[in-house]
Coordinates of C-alpha atoms and ligand atoms in Angstrom, one line a residue:
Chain A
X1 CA 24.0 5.7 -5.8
X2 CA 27.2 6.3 -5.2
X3 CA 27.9 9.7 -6.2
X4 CA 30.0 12.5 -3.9
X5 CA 27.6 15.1 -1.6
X6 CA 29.3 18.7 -2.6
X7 CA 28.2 21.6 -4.0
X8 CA 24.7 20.9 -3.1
X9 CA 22.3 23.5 -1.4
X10 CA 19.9 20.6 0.0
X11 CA 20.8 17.2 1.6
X12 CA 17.7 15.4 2.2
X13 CA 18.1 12.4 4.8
X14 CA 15.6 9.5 3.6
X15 CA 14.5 8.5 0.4
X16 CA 11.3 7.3 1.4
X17 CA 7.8 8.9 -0.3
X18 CA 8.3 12.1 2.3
X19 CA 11.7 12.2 1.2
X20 CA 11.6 11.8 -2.4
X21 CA 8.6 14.2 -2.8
X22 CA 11.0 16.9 -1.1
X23 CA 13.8 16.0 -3.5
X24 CA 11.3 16.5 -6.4
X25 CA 9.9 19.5 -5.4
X26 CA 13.2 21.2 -4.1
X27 CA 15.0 20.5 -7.5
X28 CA 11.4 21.9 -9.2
X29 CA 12.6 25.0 -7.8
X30 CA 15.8 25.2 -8.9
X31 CA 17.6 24.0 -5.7
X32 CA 20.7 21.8 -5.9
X33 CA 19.3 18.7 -4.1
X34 CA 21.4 15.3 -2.6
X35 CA 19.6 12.5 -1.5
X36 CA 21.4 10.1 1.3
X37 CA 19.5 6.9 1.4
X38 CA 21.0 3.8 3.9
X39 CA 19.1 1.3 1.9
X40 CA 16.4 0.8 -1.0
X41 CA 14.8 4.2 -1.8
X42 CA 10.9 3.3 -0.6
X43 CA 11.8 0.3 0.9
X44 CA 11.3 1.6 4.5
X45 CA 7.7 2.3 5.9
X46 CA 6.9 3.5 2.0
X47 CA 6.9 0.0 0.9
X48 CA 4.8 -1.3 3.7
X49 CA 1.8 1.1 3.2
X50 CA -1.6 0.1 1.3
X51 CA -1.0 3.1 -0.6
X52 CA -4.4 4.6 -0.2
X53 CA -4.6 8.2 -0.9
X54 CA -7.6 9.4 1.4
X55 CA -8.5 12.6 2.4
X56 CA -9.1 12.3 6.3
X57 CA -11.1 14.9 8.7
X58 CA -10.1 14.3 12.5
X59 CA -9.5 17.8 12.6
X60 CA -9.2 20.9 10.1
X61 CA -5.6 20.6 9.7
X62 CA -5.6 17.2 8.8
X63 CA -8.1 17.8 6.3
X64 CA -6.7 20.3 4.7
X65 CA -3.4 18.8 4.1
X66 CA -4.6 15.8 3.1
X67 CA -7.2 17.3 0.6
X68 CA -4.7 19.2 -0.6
X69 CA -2.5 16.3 -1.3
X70 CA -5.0 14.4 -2.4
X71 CA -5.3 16.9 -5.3
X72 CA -1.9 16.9 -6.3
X73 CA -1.6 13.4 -6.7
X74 CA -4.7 13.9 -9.3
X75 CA -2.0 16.0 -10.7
X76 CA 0.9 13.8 -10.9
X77 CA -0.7 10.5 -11.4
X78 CA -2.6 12.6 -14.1
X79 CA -2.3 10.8 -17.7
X80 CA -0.1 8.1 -17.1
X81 CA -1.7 6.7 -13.9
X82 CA -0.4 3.3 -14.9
X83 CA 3.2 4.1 -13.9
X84 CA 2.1 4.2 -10.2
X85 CA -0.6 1.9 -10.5
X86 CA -3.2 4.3 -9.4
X87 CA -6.8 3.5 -9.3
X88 CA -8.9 5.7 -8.8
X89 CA -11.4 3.7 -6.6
X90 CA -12.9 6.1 -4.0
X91 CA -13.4 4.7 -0.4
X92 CA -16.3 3.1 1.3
X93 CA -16.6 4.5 5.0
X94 CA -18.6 1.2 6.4
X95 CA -20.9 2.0 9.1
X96 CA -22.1 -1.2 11.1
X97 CA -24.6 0.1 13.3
X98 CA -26.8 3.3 13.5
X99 CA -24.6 5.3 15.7
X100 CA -21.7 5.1 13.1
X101 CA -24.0 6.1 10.5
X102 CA -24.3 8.9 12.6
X103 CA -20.6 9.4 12.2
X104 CA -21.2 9.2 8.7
X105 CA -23.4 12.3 8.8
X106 CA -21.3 14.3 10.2
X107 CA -18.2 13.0 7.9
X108 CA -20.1 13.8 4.7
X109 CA -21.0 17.4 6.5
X110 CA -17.5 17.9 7.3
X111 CA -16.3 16.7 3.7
X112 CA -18.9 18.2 2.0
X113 CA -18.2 21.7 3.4
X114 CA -14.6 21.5 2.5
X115 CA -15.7 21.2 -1.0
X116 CA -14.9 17.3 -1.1
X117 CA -17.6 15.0 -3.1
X118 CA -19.2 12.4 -1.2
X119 CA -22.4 10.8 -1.2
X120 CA -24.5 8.6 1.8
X121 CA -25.1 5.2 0.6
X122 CA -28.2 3.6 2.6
X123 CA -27.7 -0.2 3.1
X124 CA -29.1 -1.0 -0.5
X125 CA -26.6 1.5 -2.4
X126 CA -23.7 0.2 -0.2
X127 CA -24.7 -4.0 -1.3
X128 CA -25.0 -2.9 -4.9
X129 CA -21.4 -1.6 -4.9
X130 CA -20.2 -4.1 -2.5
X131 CA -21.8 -7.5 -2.6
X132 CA -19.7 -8.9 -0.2
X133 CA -20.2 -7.2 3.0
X134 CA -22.2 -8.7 5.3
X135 CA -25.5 -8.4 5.6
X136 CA -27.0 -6.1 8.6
X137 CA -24.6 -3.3 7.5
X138 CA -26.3 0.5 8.4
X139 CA -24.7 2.2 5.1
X140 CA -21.6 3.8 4.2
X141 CA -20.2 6.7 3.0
X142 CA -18.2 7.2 -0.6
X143 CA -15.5 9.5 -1.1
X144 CA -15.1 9.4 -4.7
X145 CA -11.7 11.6 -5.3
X146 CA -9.8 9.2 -2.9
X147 CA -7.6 6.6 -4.8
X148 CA -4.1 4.7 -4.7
X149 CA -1.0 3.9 -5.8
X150 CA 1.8 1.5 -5.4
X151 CA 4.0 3.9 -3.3
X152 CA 7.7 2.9 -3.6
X153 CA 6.9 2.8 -7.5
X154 CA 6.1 6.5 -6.9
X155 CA 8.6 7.2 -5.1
X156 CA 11.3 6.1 -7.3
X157 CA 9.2 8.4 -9.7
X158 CA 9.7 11.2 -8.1
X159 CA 13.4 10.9 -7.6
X160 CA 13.8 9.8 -11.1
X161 CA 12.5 12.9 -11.9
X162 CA 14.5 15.3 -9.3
X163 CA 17.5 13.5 -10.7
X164 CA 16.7 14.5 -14.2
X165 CA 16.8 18.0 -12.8
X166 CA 20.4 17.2 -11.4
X167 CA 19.4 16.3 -7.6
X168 CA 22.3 13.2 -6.8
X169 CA 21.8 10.2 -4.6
X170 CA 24.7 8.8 -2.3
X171 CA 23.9 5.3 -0.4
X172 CA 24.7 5.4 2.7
X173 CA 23.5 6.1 6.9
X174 CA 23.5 9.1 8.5
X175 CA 24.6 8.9 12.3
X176 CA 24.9 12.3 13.1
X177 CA 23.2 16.1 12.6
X178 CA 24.7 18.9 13.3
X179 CA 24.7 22.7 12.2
X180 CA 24.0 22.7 8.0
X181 CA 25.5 19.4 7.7
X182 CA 25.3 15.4 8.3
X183 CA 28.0 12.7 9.4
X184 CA 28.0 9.6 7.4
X185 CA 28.8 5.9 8.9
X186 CA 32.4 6.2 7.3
X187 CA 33.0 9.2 9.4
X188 CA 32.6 12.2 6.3
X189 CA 31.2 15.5 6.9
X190 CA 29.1 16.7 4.1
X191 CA 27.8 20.5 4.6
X192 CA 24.5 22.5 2.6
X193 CA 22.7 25.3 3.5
X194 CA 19.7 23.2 4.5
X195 CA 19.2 19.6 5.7
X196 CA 15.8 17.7 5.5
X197 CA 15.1 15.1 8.0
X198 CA 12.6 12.6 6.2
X199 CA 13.8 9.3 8.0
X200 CA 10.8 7.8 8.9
X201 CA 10.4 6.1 12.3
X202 CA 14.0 6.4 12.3
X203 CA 14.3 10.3 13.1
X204 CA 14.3 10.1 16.3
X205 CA 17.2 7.8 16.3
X206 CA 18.8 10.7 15.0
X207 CA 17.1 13.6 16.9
X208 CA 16.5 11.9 20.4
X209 CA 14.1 15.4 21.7
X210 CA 12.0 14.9 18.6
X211 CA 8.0 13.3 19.7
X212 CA 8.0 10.4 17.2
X213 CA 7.7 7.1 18.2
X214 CA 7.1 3.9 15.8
X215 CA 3.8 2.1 15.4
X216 CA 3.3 -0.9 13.9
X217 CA 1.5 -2.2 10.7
X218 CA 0.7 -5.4 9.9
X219 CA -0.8 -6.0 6.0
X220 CA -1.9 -9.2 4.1
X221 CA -2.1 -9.5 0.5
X222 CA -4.1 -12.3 -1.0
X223 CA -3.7 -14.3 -4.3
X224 CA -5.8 -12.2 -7.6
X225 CA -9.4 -12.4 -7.3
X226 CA -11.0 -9.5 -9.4
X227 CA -14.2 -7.9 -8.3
X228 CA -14.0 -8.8 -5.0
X229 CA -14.3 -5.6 -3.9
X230 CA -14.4 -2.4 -5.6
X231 CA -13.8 0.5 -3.5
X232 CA -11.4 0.7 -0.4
X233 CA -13.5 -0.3 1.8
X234 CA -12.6 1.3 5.9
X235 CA -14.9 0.7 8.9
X236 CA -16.0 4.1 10.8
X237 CA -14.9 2.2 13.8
X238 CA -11.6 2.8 12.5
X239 CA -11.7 6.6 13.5
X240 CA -11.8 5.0 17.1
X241 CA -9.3 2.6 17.0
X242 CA -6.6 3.8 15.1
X243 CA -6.1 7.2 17.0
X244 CA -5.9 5.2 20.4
X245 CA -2.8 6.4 22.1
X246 CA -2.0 3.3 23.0
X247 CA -2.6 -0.3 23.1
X248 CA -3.2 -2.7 20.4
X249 CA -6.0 -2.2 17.9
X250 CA -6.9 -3.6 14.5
X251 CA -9.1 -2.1 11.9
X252 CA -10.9 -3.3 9.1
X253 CA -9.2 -2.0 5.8
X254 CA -9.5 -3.7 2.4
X255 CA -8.3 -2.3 -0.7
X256 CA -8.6 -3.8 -4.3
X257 CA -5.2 -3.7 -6.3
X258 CA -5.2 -3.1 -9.6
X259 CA -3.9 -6.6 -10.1
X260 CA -7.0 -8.1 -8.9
X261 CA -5.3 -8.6 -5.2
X262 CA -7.1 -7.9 -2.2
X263 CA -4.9 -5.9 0.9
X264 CA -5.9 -6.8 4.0
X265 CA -5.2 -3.9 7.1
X266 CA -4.4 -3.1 9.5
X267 CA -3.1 -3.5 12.5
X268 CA -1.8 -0.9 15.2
X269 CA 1.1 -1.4 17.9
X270 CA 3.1 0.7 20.0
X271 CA 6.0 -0.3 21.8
X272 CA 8.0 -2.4 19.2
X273 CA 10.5 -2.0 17.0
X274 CA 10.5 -5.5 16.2
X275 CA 9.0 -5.9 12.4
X276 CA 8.8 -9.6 12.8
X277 CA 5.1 -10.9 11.5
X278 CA 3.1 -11.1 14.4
X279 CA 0.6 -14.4 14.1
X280 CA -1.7 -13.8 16.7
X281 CA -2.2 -9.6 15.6
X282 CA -2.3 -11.1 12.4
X283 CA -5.3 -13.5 13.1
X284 CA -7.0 -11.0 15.0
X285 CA -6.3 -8.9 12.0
X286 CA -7.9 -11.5 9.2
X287 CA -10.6 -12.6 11.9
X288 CA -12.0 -9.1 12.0
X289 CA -12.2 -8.2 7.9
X290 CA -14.2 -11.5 7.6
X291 CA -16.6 -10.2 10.3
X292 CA -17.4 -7.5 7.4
X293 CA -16.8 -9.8 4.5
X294 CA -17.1 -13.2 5.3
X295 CA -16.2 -14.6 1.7
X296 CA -12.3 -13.0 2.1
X297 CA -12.1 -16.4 4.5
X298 CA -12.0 -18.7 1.5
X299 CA -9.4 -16.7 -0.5
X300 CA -5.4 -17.1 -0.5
X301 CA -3.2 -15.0 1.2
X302 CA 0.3 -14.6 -0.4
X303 CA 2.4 -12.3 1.4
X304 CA 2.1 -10.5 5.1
X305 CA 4.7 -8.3 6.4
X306 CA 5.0 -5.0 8.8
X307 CA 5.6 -1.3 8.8
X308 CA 6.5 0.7 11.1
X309 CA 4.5 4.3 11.0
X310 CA 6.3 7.2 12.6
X311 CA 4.0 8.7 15.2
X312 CA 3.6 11.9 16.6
X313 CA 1.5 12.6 19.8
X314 CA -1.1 14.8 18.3
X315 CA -1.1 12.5 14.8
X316 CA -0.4 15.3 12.5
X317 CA 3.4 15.3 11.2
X318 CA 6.5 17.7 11.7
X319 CA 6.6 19.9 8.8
X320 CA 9.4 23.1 9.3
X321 CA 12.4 24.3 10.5
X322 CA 13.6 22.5 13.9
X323 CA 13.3 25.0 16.6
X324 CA 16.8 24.5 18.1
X325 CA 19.0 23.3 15.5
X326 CA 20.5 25.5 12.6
X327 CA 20.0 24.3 8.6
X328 CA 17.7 22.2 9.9
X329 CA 14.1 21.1 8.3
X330 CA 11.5 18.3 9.6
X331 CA 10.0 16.8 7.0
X332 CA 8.5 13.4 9.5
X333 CA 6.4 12.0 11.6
X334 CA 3.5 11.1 9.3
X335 CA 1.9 7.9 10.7
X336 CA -0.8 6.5 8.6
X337 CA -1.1 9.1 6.4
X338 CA 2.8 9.5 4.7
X339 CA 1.7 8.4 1.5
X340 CA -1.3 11.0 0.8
X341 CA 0.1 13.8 2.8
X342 CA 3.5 13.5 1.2
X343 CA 3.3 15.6 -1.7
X344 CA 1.7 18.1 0.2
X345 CA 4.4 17.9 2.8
X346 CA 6.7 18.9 0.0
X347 CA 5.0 21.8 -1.2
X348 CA 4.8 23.3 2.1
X349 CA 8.5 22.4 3.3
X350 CA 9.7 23.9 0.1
X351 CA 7.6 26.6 0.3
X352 CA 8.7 27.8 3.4
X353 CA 12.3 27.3 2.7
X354 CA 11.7 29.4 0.1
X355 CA 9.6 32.2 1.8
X356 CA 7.0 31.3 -0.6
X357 CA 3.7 32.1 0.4
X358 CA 2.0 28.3 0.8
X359 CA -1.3 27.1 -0.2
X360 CA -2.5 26.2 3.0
X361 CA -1.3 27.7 6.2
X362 CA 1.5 25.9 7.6
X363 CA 1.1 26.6 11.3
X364 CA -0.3 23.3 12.4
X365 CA 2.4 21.4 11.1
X366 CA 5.0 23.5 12.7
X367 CA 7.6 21.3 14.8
X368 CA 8.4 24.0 17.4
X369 CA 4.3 23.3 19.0
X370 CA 6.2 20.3 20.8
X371 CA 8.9 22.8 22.1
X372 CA 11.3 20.5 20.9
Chain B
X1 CA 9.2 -30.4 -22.9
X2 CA 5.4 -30.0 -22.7
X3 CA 4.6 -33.0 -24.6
X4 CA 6.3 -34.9 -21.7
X5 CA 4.7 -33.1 -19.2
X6 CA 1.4 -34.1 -20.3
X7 CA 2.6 -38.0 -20.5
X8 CA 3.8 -37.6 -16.9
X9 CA 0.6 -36.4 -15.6
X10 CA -1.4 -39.1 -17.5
X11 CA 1.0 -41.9 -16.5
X12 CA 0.4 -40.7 -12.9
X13 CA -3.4 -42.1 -12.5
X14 CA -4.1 -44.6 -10.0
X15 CA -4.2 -48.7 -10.7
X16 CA -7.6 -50.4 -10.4
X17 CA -11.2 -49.0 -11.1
X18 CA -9.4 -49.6 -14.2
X19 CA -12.6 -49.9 -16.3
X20 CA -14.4 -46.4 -14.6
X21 CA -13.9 -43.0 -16.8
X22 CA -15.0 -39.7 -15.4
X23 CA -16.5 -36.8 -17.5
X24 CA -15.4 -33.1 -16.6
X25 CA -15.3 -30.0 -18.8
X26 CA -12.5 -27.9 -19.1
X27 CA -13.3 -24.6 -20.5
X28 CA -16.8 -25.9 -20.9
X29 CA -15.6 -28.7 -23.7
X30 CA -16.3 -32.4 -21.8
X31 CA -13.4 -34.2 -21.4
X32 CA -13.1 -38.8 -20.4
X33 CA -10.3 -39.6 -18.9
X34 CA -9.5 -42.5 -16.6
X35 CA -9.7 -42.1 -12.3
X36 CA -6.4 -40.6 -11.1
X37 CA -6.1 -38.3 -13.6
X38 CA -5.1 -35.3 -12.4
X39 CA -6.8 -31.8 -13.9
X40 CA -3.5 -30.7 -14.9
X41 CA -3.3 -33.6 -17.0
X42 CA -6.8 -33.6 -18.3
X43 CA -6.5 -29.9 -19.3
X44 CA -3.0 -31.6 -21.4
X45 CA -5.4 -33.6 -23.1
X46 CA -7.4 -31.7 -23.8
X47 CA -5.2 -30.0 -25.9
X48 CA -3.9 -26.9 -24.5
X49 CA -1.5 -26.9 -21.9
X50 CA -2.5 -23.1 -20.3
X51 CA -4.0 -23.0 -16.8
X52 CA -3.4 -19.0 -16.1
X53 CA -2.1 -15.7 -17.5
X54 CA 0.6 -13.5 -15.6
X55 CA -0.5 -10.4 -14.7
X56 CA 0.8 -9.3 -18.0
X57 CA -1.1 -11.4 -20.0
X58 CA 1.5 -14.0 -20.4
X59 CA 0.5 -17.7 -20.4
X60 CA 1.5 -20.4 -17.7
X61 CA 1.9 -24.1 -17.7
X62 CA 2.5 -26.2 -15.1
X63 CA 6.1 -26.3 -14.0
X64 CA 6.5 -28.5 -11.1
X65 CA 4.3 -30.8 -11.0
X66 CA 4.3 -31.1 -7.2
X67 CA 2.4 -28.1 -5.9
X68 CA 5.3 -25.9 -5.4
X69 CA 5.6 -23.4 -8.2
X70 CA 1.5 -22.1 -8.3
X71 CA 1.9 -22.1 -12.2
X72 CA -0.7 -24.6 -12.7
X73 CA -3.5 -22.5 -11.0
X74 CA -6.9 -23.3 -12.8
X75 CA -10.7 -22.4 -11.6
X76 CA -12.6 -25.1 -10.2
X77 CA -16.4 -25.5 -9.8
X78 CA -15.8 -21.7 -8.8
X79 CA -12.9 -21.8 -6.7
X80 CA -10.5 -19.6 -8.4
X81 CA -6.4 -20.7 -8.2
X82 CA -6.7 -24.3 -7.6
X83 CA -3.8 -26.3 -8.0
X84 CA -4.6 -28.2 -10.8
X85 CA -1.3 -30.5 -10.2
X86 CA -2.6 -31.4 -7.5
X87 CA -6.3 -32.0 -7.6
X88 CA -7.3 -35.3 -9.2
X89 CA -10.3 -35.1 -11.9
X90 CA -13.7 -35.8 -10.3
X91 CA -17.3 -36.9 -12.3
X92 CA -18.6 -33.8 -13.3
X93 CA -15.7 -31.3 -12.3
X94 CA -16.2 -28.0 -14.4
X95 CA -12.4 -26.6 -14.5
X96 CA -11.8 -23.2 -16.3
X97 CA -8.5 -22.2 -17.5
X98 CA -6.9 -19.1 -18.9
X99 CA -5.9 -20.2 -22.2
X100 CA -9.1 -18.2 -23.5
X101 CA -8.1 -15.1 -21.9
X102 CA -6.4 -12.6 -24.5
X103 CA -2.7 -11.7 -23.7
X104 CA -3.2 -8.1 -22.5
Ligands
FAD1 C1 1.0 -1.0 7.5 C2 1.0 0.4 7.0 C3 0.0 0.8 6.2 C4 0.0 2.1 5.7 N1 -1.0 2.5 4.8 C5 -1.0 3.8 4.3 C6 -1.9 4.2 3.4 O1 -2.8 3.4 3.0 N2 -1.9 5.5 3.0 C7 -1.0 6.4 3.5 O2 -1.1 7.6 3.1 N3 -0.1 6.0 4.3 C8 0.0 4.7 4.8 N4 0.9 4.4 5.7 C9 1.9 5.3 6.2 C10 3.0 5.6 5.2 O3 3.5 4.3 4.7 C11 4.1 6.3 5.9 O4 3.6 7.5 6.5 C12 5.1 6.9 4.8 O5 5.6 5.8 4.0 C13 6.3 7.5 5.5 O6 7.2 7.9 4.5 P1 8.6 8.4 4.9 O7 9.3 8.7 3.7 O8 8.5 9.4 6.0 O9 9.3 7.1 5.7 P2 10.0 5.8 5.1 O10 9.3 5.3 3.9 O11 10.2 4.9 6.3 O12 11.4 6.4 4.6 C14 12.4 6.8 5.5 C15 13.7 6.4 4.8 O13 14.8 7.0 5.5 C16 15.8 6.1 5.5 N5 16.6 6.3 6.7 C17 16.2 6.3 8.0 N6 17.3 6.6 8.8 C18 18.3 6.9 8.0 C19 19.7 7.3 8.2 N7 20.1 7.5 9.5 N8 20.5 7.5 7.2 C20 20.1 7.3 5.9 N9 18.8 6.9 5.6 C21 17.9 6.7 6.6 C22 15.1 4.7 5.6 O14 16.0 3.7 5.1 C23 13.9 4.9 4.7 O15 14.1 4.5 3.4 C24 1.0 3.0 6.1 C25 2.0 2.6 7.0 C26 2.1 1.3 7.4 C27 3.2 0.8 8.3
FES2 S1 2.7 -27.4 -11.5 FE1 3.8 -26.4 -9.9 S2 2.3 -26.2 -8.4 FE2 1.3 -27.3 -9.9

């Protein structure tokens, strides 16, 4: 990094996975693209995630730009899926009792109509592809196009590859906005045609009327055991906790690495900005996966650290021109879902900057619904 | 560097029961050696000094010694990344290592 901001027709704020997938697919189209970054590119909330690539159904436009994401990871990952350490290892929707198997039902409906495959496992399908959930379990549901990745690994790809196609990076922190341009801490000025905000949790620090607020992650990663589980495995109770609007919650969210690790999620809090490791979220955290798979108790945990998701009120992320402020794109406020939906978040923010006609219709992810 | 390694390990078992051995297996090949032993050292002499593979493939050896640097990390009886540094061989142990892994 290090190089000097002119000439460009694109300065995109962030180098996170939102913000390198812009870069990538901004330069794909021919645009002159810089990158200002104020630290590691995909070392902000990019580096915290799991990195599971899920296609999720709260509501229609979630599913549709997550499915549609979904797919073009397929695309990207596509021969080489070592380079992001992908694995392609579907997800497990646990249900504990009969009332989430319920919920279920009406997932695998849902997903099923949309054209993604799934398939109801009854409690005997779900032990013979996961041995170590508890007994007592009511069944599951397995999405078998969902995978992941290591995501600042593919994020650095993806700005590897818009730099290839010319795009520049420049270190350094943005501390103001204004009309087709940025101010840098040292006090420069650098102009483009369009500016993309993809700073994370950290946009609103820069754009005080946008509705994103921080929530915070906690993640454990445990020593290699291989086989321990196969699939990412998610509770259906999940759906319930994780879209509270406030308070504390933790969920039960294991996914096997590719190096034979187990990640441990996840945790949900609101209010902080602290990213200190929490020990008592954390023990809640590890309590609750070993109420669905007792064994994980015995294994060793190496690492745990934080994240901080950037939320929006209605959970779905700005995607679009701000309202109110000229040269100005959104490209934010992903929460839990950054890493799947990024790609997709490209598409349609370069799309649109484009007057391309998009894939999938852009209206839900439009910031001006806040009337910012 | 290894070759001492090994004699530092062996030198380290414990005075008295002096006339006791223990049998283990390492890798499924039974190994005597005297009380106090420590695995680490039994899997020495036993005649390969690999406990795990990096991710990569590579092979490990016991570094430290002293339970800091998680090289020495064997299965035992089951339990996958045991310190073998710092377990002491007991009657019966069954300790796998990764020196029959291939290098990936
Ligand atoms: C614990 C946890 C688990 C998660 N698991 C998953 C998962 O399994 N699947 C999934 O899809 N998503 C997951 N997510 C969500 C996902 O990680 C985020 O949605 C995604 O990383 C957001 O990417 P981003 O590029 O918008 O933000 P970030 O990765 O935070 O990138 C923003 C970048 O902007 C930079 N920046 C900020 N302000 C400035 C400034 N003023 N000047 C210059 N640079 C600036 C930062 O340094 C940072 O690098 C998880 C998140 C957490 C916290
Ligand atoms: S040799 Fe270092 S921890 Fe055992």
């Amino acid at each position: 990094m290090g190089h000097q901001v002119n000439n460009t027709d694109v300065i995109v704020v962030g180098a996170g996975i939102v913000g390198a997938a812009c870069a990538d697919a901004l330069s794909e189209r021919g645009l002159r693209v810089a990158v200002i970054e104020q630290d590691i590119a995909g070392g902000g909330a990019t580096a915290a995630g799991m990195g599971h690539l899920v296609v999720m159904d709260d509501n229609a436009a979630e599913l549709a730009l997550s499915a549609y994401s979904v797919a073009l990871w397929n695309d990207l990952v596509g021969e080489r899926p070592q380079r992001h350490e992908y694995s392609g290892c579907g997800t497990i929707w646990v249900a504990a009792d009969e009332e989430e198997m319920d919920a279920a039902r009406v997932k695998a409906q849902t997903l099923s109509a949309y054209g993604v495959t799934c398939e109801l496992l009854s409690p005997a399908a779900l032990y013979a592809r996961e041995p170590q959930l508890r007994a007592g379990l009511a069944g599951g549901l397995l999405v078998k196009g969902d995978g992941l990745v290591y995501p600042p690994k593919s994020a650095r790809i993806l700005l590897d590859r818009a730099m290839r196609r010319g795009a520049i990076t420049k270190r350094a922190a943005v501390t103001a906005i204004e009309d087709h341009g940025v101010v840098l801490a040292d006090g420069t000025r650098h102009q483009a045609q369009h500016i993309v905000l993809a700073a994370g949790s950290r946009s609103s620090a820069l754009l005080p009327e946008l509705p994103v607020q921080p929530k915070k992650g906690h993640i454990a990663i445990t020593d290699r055991y291989p086989g321990f589980v196969r699939h990412q495995l998610v509770e259906l109770g999940y759906i319930k906790s994780a879209h509270a609007a406030s308070g504390d919650s933790v969920a039960f969210n294991l996914q096997p690495r590719p190096t034979g690790q187990v990640l441990i999620g996840s945790s949900r809090q609101f209010d902080t900005i602290d990213t200190a490791v929490e020990p008592a979220m954390l023990q809640r955290m590890l309590r609750h996966a070993t109420t669905f798979t007792p064994a994980l108790a015995q294994l060793n945990v190496l690492r745990c650290w934080t994240g901080l998701r950037a939320a929006t009120p209605d959970g779905l992320p700005l995607i679009g021109p701000h309202p109110a402020r000229r040269g100005l794109w959104l490209a934010t406020g992903h929460e839990g879902l950054g890493i799947t939906t990024s790609l997709a978040t490209a598409q349609l923010l370069a799309g649109q900057m484009q007057g391309e006609s998009t894939r999938i219709s852009i209206n839900p992810y439009l910031p001006r619904r806040f009337h910012v | 560097m290894f070759e001492f390694a090994a004699h530092t390990f062996a030198n380290n078992r414990a005075n008295g029961d002096k006339g006791d051995s223990l049998t283990l297996s390492i890798n499924a090949r039974a190994i005597t050696v005297a009380p106090g032993v420590s695995v680490a050292a039994a899997i020495a002499m036993a005649g390969s000094i690999v406990t795990r593979r990096s991710v990569g493939g590579a092979a490990r050896a016991p570094l430290c010694g002293m339970g800091v640097c998680q090289e020495c990390r064997v299965t035992i009886d089951g339990r996958p990344h045991q310190l073998s540094c710092q377990t002491l061989c007991a009657d019966g142990m069954h300790v796998q290592t990764g020196a029959l892994e291939r290098a990936a």
